[in-house]
PDB file of C-alpha atoms in Angstrom:
ATOM      1  CA  MET A   1      32.009 -81.251 103.272  1.00  0.00           C
ATOM      2  CA  GLU A   2      30.007 -82.003 100.855  1.00  0.00           C
ATOM      3  CA  ILE A   3      28.831 -79.429  98.676  1.00  0.00           C
ATOM      4  CA  THR A   4      25.292 -79.681  97.326  1.00  0.00           C
ATOM      5  CA  LEU A   5      23.614 -79.097  94.278  1.00  0.00           C
ATOM      6  CA  SER A   6      22.147 -75.991  95.403  1.00  0.00           C
ATOM      7  CA  GLU A   7      25.756 -74.522  96.800  1.00  0.00           C
ATOM      8  CA  LEU A   8      27.363 -75.493  93.427  1.00  0.00           C
ATOM      9  CA  SER A   9      25.101 -73.374  92.049  1.00  0.00           C
ATOM     10  CA  TYR A  10      25.749 -70.629  93.613  1.00  0.00           C
ATOM     11  CA  LYS A  11      29.698 -70.729  92.803  1.00  0.00           C
ATOM     12  CA  ALA A  12      28.661 -70.710  89.692  1.00  0.00           C
ATOM     13  CA  TYR A  13      26.042 -67.643  89.794  1.00  0.00           C
ATOM     14  CA  VAL A  14      29.508 -65.779  91.446  1.00  0.00           C
ATOM     15  CA  TYR A  15      31.384 -66.746  89.298  1.00  0.00           C
ATOM     16  CA  LEU A  16      29.418 -65.347  85.992  1.00  0.00           C
ATOM     17  CA  PHE A  17      29.463 -62.129  88.393  1.00  0.00           C
ATOM     18  CA  ASP A  18      33.669 -62.470  88.340  1.00  0.00           C
ATOM     19  CA  LEU A  19      33.350 -62.768  84.556  1.00  0.00           C
ATOM     20  CA  LYS A  20      31.349 -60.660  83.522  1.00  0.00           C
ATOM     21  CA  TYR A  21      33.063 -58.119  85.429  1.00  0.00           C
ATOM     22  CA  PHE A  22      36.656 -58.858  84.038  1.00  0.00           C
ATOM     23  CA  ALA A  23      35.040 -58.799  80.548  1.00  0.00           C
ATOM     24  CA  LYS A  24      33.550 -55.235  81.566  1.00  0.00           C
ATOM     25  CA  THR A  25      36.436 -53.761  83.040  1.00  0.00           C
ATOM     26  CA  VAL A  26      38.853 -55.099  79.973  1.00  0.00           C
ATOM     27  CA  LYS A  27      36.042 -54.041  77.690  1.00  0.00           C
ATOM     28  CA  ASP A  28      36.554 -50.490  79.668  1.00  0.00           C
ATOM     29  CA  ALA A  29      40.357 -50.352  79.692  1.00  0.00           C
ATOM     30  CA  GLY A  30      39.831 -50.389  75.651  1.00  0.00           C
ATOM     31  CA  TYR A  31      41.037 -53.828  75.236  1.00  0.00           C
ATOM     32  CA  GLU A  32      38.983 -56.328  72.592  1.00  0.00           C
ATOM     33  CA  GLU A  33      38.804 -59.194  73.340  1.00  0.00           C
ATOM     34  CA  ASN A  34      35.898 -61.635  71.661  1.00  0.00           C
ATOM     35  CA  ASP A  35      36.858 -64.713  73.331  1.00  0.00           C
ATOM     36  CA  ILE A  36      36.220 -63.202  76.960  1.00  0.00           C
ATOM     37  CA  TYR A  37      32.662 -63.038  75.422  1.00  0.00           C
ATOM     38  CA  ASN A  38      31.968 -66.166  74.097  1.00  0.00           C
ATOM     39  CA  ILE A  39      33.187 -67.765  77.631  1.00  0.00           C
ATOM     40  CA  VAL A  40      30.607 -64.842  78.812  1.00  0.00           C
ATOM     41  CA  LYS A  41      27.626 -67.370  77.273  1.00  0.00           C
ATOM     42  CA  ASP A  42      28.961 -70.217  78.179  1.00  0.00           C
ATOM     43  CA  ALA A  43      29.005 -69.593  81.653  1.00  0.00           C
ATOM     44  CA  GLU A  44      25.798 -68.231  81.380  1.00  0.00           C
ATOM     45  CA  ILE A  45      24.785 -71.324  80.265  1.00  0.00           C
ATOM     46  CA  LEU A  46      26.897 -73.475  82.973  1.00  0.00           C
ATOM     47  CA  TYR A  47      24.763 -71.420  85.302  1.00  0.00           C
ATOM     48  CA  LYS A  48      21.602 -72.632  83.166  1.00  0.00           C
ATOM     49  CA  HIS A  49      22.994 -76.117  83.935  1.00  0.00           C
ATOM     50  CA  PHE A  50      23.540 -76.354  87.041  1.00  0.00           C
ATOM     51  CA  LEU A  51      19.895 -74.494  88.069  1.00  0.00           C
ATOM     52  CA  ASN A  52      18.209 -77.048  85.480  1.00  0.00           C
ATOM     53  CA  ALA A  53      20.051 -79.692  87.508  1.00  0.00           C
ATOM     54  CA  GLY A  54      18.608 -78.902  90.662  1.00  0.00           C
ATOM     55  CA  VAL A  55      14.711 -78.737  89.509  1.00  0.00           C
ATOM     56  CA  GLN A  56      15.716 -82.546  88.122  1.00  0.00           C
ATOM     57  CA  LYS A  57      13.325 -85.056  89.869  1.00  0.00           C
ATOM     58  CA  THR A  58      15.781 -87.904  89.285  1.00  0.00           C
ATOM     59  CA  GLU A  59      18.834 -88.220  89.881  1.00  0.00           C
ATOM     60  CA  VAL A  60      19.499 -89.555  86.245  1.00  0.00           C
ATOM     61  CA  ASP A  61      17.907 -86.713  85.173  1.00  0.00           C
ATOM     62  CA  GLN A  62      20.141 -84.827  87.401  1.00  0.00           C
ATOM     63  CA  TYR A  63      23.720 -86.363  86.088  1.00  0.00           C
ATOM     64  CA  ASN A  64      22.939 -86.618  82.932  1.00  0.00           C
ATOM     65  CA  ILE A  65      22.751 -83.106  83.072  1.00  0.00           C
ATOM     66  CA  LEU A  66      25.923 -82.357  85.413  1.00  0.00           C
ATOM     67  CA  SER A  67      27.960 -84.307  82.626  1.00  0.00           C
ATOM     68  CA  GLU A  68      27.066 -80.855  80.286  1.00  0.00           C
ATOM     69  CA  ALA A  69      28.356 -79.046  82.701  1.00  0.00           C
ATOM     70  CA  PHE A  70      30.597 -80.229  83.377  1.00  0.00           C
ATOM     71  CA  LYS A  71      32.042 -80.864  79.788  1.00  0.00           C
ATOM     72  CA  LEU A  72      30.693 -77.007  79.842  1.00  0.00           C
ATOM     73  CA  SER A  73      33.613 -76.055  82.554  1.00  0.00           C
ATOM     74  CA  GLU A  74      36.084 -77.803  81.216  1.00  0.00           C
ATOM     75  CA  THR A  75      35.910 -75.641  78.031  1.00  0.00           C
ATOM     76  CA  ILE A  76      35.532 -72.906  79.400  1.00  0.00           C
ATOM     77  CA  LEU A  77      39.098 -74.017  81.089  1.00  0.00           C
ATOM     78  CA  ASN A  78      40.681 -74.268  78.699  1.00  0.00           C
ATOM     79  CA  ASP A  79      39.593 -71.055  77.165  1.00  0.00           C
ATOM     80  CA  LEU A  80      40.527 -68.820  79.484  1.00  0.00           C
ATOM     81  CA  LYS A  81      43.787 -70.913  79.661  1.00  0.00           C
ATOM     82  CA  ILE A  82      45.030 -69.867  76.048  1.00  0.00           C
ATOM     83  CA  ILE A  83      43.085 -65.955  76.280  1.00  0.00           C
ATOM     84  CA  CYS A  84      45.914 -63.245  75.393  1.00  0.00           C
ATOM     85  CA  CYS A  85      45.677 -60.682  78.135  1.00  0.00           C
ATOM     86  CA  THR A  86      48.350 -57.869  79.592  1.00  0.00           C
ATOM     87  CA  ASP A  87      49.821 -57.966  82.552  1.00  0.00           C
ATOM     88  CA  LYS A  88      47.038 -55.307  83.863  1.00  0.00           C
ATOM     89  CA  PHE A  89      44.329 -58.418  84.104  1.00  0.00           C
ATOM     90  CA  ILE A  90      46.963 -61.432  84.694  1.00  0.00           C
ATOM     91  CA  ASN A  91      45.797 -61.262  88.127  1.00  0.00           C
ATOM     92  CA  GLU A  92      41.932 -61.828  87.220  1.00  0.00           C
ATOM     93  CA  LYS A  93      42.928 -64.029  85.052  1.00  0.00           C
ATOM     94  CA  THR A  94      44.650 -66.046  86.793  1.00  0.00           C
ATOM     95  CA  ASP A  95      41.157 -66.188  89.562  1.00  0.00           C
ATOM     96  CA  LEU A  96      38.775 -66.741  86.479  1.00  0.00           C
ATOM     97  CA  VAL A  97      40.930 -69.858  85.868  1.00  0.00           C
ATOM     98  CA  VAL A  98      41.019 -71.009  89.564  1.00  0.00           C
ATOM     99  CA  GLU A  99      36.910 -70.360  90.234  1.00  0.00           C
ATOM    100  CA  THR A 100      36.110 -72.603  86.503  1.00  0.00           C
ATOM    101  CA  PHE A 101      39.022 -75.243  87.955  1.00  0.00           C
ATOM    102  CA  ALA A 102      36.826 -75.177  91.468  1.00  0.00           C
ATOM    103  CA  ILE A 103      33.830 -75.738  90.004  1.00  0.00           C
ATOM    104  CA  LYS A 104      34.950 -78.025  87.378  1.00  0.00           C
ATOM    105  CA  GLU A 105      36.151 -80.277  90.118  1.00  0.00           C
ATOM    106  CA  LYS A 106      32.929 -80.002  92.505  1.00  0.00           C
ATOM    107  CA  THR A 107      30.621 -80.639  89.719  1.00  0.00           C
ATOM    108  CA  GLU A 108      32.334 -84.223  89.426  1.00  0.00           C
ATOM    109  CA  VAL A 109      32.413 -84.331  93.002  1.00  0.00           C
ATOM    110  CA  VAL A 110      28.274 -83.790  92.839  1.00  0.00           C
ATOM    111  CA  MET A 111      28.735 -86.163  90.081  1.00  0.00           C
ATOM    112  CA  ASN A 112      30.565 -89.123  92.166  1.00  0.00           C
ATOM    113  CA  ARG A 113      28.320 -88.427  94.796  1.00  0.00           C
ATOM    114  CA  ILE A 114      25.159 -89.508  92.479  1.00  0.00           C
ATOM    115  CA  LEU A 115      26.734 -92.690  91.471  1.00  0.00           C
ATOM    116  CA  LYS A 116      27.920 -93.759  94.150  1.00  0.00           C
ATOM    117  CA  ASN A 117      23.407 -94.065  95.444  1.00  0.00           C
ATOM    118  CA  LYS A 118      22.840 -95.778  93.117  1.00  0.00           C
TER     119      LYS A 118
END
């Protein structure tokens, strides 16, 4: 089953929600991790990239925007991996790493499909 750009946008939205919830949970527990807030900001930009790619008329423009989204998802993935957190949050962090990896991979699939259409 091939993923569409709108499905990818939806996945990025759900991911952003999960990431914001994680950041709030970490903060409410009194655990301050400034890096997680930077990751949330990057995830907001990532979601906007998917929305923007969806409204583009040409595949070249879509590809260029998705390329930026792919790079940003790699950055988020690497940043999430190095965040230190207590055992209390390790399962949530792991889930977010997996979600980030999935978004990155699905972005690449959509980009490759665009290239094949050329």
